[in-house]
């Protein structure tokens, strides 16, 4: 509701109490129109709901809507029939008291629909139990049955209820609907025998003919075509798309089984319905004396069969009247008119009472047999004020009823207002209103009221007519301010009232009634003769409806007017003990058209529904009242102290709020739980301020929301990051664990490899081997020998000995190759010589090791130092090497200075210019030296040669000389290194000896044995 305050320019106000011009009917209708245009059919006047029939489905009765209105504060949501229903239900549940919802309005205004919606709401939202299901189904299904028998198509409404209905729904202490009771009022019996042009009889006749099975129709003696029946064919109605009799029949038929109707009940019931149709078709003729006769007894027979009596009795009862003489009864024939009257009376009586029976039957199925305490919500769906061009007895009764209900409404509203003021501790301000009790009295007062006058006229002996009744009225109530007739009206009003009419000034406006038919309708006479026949019926429904006791009671039955008055007063008694809610229904146009808003028609209804009067009462005090918490909740943003939260009691919050906004003292009052605002304009100003502040609020809310979103996104991202991180760390840790595991395995293998290093290789030790290999090789890098003479080598592990050897060889080879590639030709020659020296002397002769470091010279004698004669003698053979030597004679061992010259082919021993001895290499047998450090060299020659014998020479550089010689001779194994002594060749068959030993100093001498003794100094090693 508050929500729509903001949209009030477009959709009007949701509560008429907030209308500024609350006394203006125009403003009222304007507001209705504004809302109707927006398909808003509901508007409140306080807690009263005004409903305009939309004549179209608006989609506002869905289950979702029902849930929406459930347990919601009445004013929180837009006005709705569900809000009214929910409010009543909740109050009933919480306060355990009884309620009623009064729904009134013109025919076609939507009363019955509203009551159905309420019932559906209860069925949907109430707690569910098994017993509830049955009770609920019965409550819901009783409606189509009642509508079939009590509703009819009229010009105003295709499904017009032709009876007033009050329905009690009983709830147990938990709010579960457990039963119900229906009271019907004033069924329009005249419709059974007569319908206006374009209207129909009660639906059940057509439903039976359209939907009934063949056998059923045959059993009832009926044909399918409604046009064959007089009671159905007078209205000349065209088929209506909104009515589907065949489907409705199915619904009704199913409903019968749910609400406990037996086969026999249905047989009897349809027997009665068929009999009514047959009755209508009875033809009367006038005989010669003017009495009525029935030429064809076809219908009579069917009726007699269906209702269970003799055809002849019925025939007699329809054409004769019993008159009681003093001692005997005399049969008196009827005129044609009276016969027709009797027939119609019978049809009406039968239908009317059957309807009452039906209601009772439904009630017995709805009754709750458990006698615990129940609370009820009553639904009163009753005709509203009716004002036609011609208003008769029915309108009189209906309007009287509305007058009574209005009285109730005003009293209850005022009482409620007063109670609220009292409860809230607010001073009561008397409200001026029109009390319509005066009109009710005019109608119902005992002995003085119109109904009493009518009754009197009905029973009065002598000729009583409608006119005489009118005269009586003029006589008895003529002075009443709310009563007028043509005679009583002044010359001005006279024209508007007919001769047979009287006018009542109802609270809602004037209504002029025509007295024609008042007496007859009030009497509702059924000839005693016919009553007797009906009492004897074997149709069990009829025998329940027409009791013999009634015949025996000689007292006149109460008239229709009195009956209605009584039932109304008992209805009011029922209502008065209950808490009321009101729904006022308005019909927007006569054509049943959606979206058409007929101003004139609506203004008329607004008037006759007493809406302006009701609004006046509601507005007399305060236009608006709300609980503090609700008011504060809505407007708290208007005051910094109350926004965004007020932590104290709501009443103080509201007081602070309105002080801040600046309400004038006369504008409001503060009750115990509510604030009361006197003028709508005050509320609207507040509302406008709220609207204005909303923009700021929106910005703030948006900002908060955005920051909230941002934060949410941030938190989400952070969470994602944490999750990612966790996963990543997990992955890393797993990787690390795997690595460590792997490492452990490897280390284990390495250890086991180490342990098994001396055992035969196994594939399990592969890693260990690889590691050892790798380590060794890497280590070896730093220990590779840098030159050929470096003999160091990193010791290999056992398994790598082979490899190490190979490597070492490779390395040595490499070093050698490098070394070789670096040495010069001279050095190479030197080396080659040294190699030869090594082959000859290594390990054999003392002084060899010391000689290694001394390089060999090319020659020890310069060419100039050689005598040119010698050179000539040698024939210019190129001297390859020369060295000074001492030559010992072979016999006396005399030492002589000589030169030893070596050429390519010969060795020459030379003394100055003489060649003392030439030894060709081909004649050279061998060369001997001692193993000691002396410089003695013996060149052996073959004895057969003409040579002088072996040459005994001493020289320095003994290794050099021998090496040069060996290299030039080019023979292998020519050098002999001897120990102790050697033999040399002197001449054929003669040999000398040289003895070698060591001594303290070097000496060479001829010993006593004639041997050459060579003493070498001992070499310190
Ligand atoms: N709330 C509603 N929404 C849609 N159509 C409605 C509504 N109320 C009434 N009607 C239409 O108006 C017709 C007459 O309503 P009904 O309740 O029978 O009138 P009443 O009982 O006042 O004579 C219904 O048959 C239906 O077509
Ligand atoms: Mg109705």
PDB file of C-alpha atoms and ligand atoms in Angstrom, residues 41 53-56 61 106-113 157 159 161, ligand 1:
ATOM      1  CA  UNK A  41      -9.760  -3.124  -9.394  1.00  0.00           C
ATOM      2  CA  UNK A  53     -15.654  -6.054 -11.707  1.00  0.00           C
ATOM      3  CA  UNK A  54     -12.971  -6.186 -14.421  1.00  0.00           C
ATOM      4  CA  UNK A  55     -14.922  -8.598 -16.630  1.00  0.00           C
ATOM      5  CA  UNK A  56     -11.614 -10.117 -17.625  1.00  0.00           C
ATOM      6  CA  UNK A  61      -5.545 -14.871  -8.318  1.00  0.00           C
ATOM      7  CA  UNK A 106     -25.487  -5.143  -7.613  1.00  0.00           C
ATOM      8  CA  UNK A 107     -26.178  -8.236  -9.549  1.00  0.00           C
ATOM      9  CA  UNK A 108     -23.141  -8.891 -11.737  1.00  0.00           C
ATOM     10  CA  UNK A 109     -20.805  -6.784  -9.649  1.00  0.00           C
ATOM     11  CA  UNK A 110     -18.651  -9.741  -8.694  1.00  0.00           C
ATOM     12  CA  UNK A 111     -19.933 -10.776  -5.243  1.00  0.00           C
ATOM     13  CA  UNK A 112     -20.091 -14.474  -5.890  1.00  0.00           C
ATOM     14  CA  UNK A 113     -16.697 -14.424  -7.592  1.00  0.00           C
ATOM     15  CA  UNK A 157     -25.098 -11.587 -15.173  1.00  0.00           C
ATOM     16  CA  UNK A 159     -24.351 -16.594 -13.549  1.00  0.00           C
ATOM     17  CA  UNK A 161     -27.203 -15.825  -7.835  1.00  0.00           C
TER      18      UNK A 161
HETATM   19  N1  LIG B   1     -12.591 -10.528  -9.927  1.00  0.00           N
HETATM   20  C1  LIG B   1     -13.087 -10.846 -11.127  1.00  0.00           C
HETATM   21  N2  LIG B   1     -12.228 -11.062 -12.151  1.00  0.00           N
HETATM   22  C2  LIG B   1     -12.684 -11.385 -13.355  1.00  0.00           C
HETATM   23  N3  LIG B   1     -13.993 -11.495 -13.660  1.00  0.00           N
HETATM   24  C3  LIG B   1     -14.908 -11.264 -12.693  1.00  0.00           C
HETATM   25  C4  LIG B   1     -14.484 -10.946 -11.379  1.00  0.00           C
HETATM   26  N4  LIG B   1     -15.576 -10.777 -10.629  1.00  0.00           N
HETATM   27  C5  LIG B   1     -16.630 -11.010 -11.445  1.00  0.00           C
HETATM   28  N5  LIG B   1     -16.222 -11.315 -12.682  1.00  0.00           N
HETATM   29  C6  LIG B   1     -17.064 -11.604 -13.858  1.00  0.00           C
HETATM   30  O1  LIG B   1     -18.332 -11.079 -13.615  1.00  0.00           O
HETATM   31  C7  LIG B   1     -19.310 -12.079 -13.636  1.00  0.00           C
HETATM   32  C8  LIG B   1     -20.373 -11.822 -12.582  1.00  0.00           C
HETATM   33  O2  LIG B   1     -19.805 -11.988 -11.295  1.00  0.00           O
HETATM   34  P1  LIG B   1     -20.656 -12.576 -10.067  1.00  0.00           P
HETATM   35  O3  LIG B   1     -19.712 -12.747  -8.966  1.00  0.00           O
HETATM   36  O4  LIG B   1     -21.449 -13.733 -10.476  1.00  0.00           O
HETATM   37  O5  LIG B   1     -21.601 -11.369  -9.783  1.00  0.00           O
HETATM   38  P2  LIG B   1     -22.659 -11.258  -8.599  1.00  0.00           P
HETATM   39  O6  LIG B   1     -22.522 -12.451  -7.746  1.00  0.00           O
HETATM   40  O7  LIG B   1     -22.297  -9.989  -7.926  1.00  0.00           O
HETATM   41  O8  LIG B   1     -23.946 -11.153  -9.274  1.00  0.00           O
HETATM   42  C9  LIG B   1     -18.591 -13.382 -13.409  1.00  0.00           C
HETATM   43  O9  LIG B   1     -19.251 -14.425 -14.024  1.00  0.00           O
HETATM   44  C10 LIG B   1     -17.250 -13.082 -14.044  1.00  0.00           C
HETATM   45  O10 LIG B   1     -17.331 -13.310 -15.425  1.00  0.00           O
END
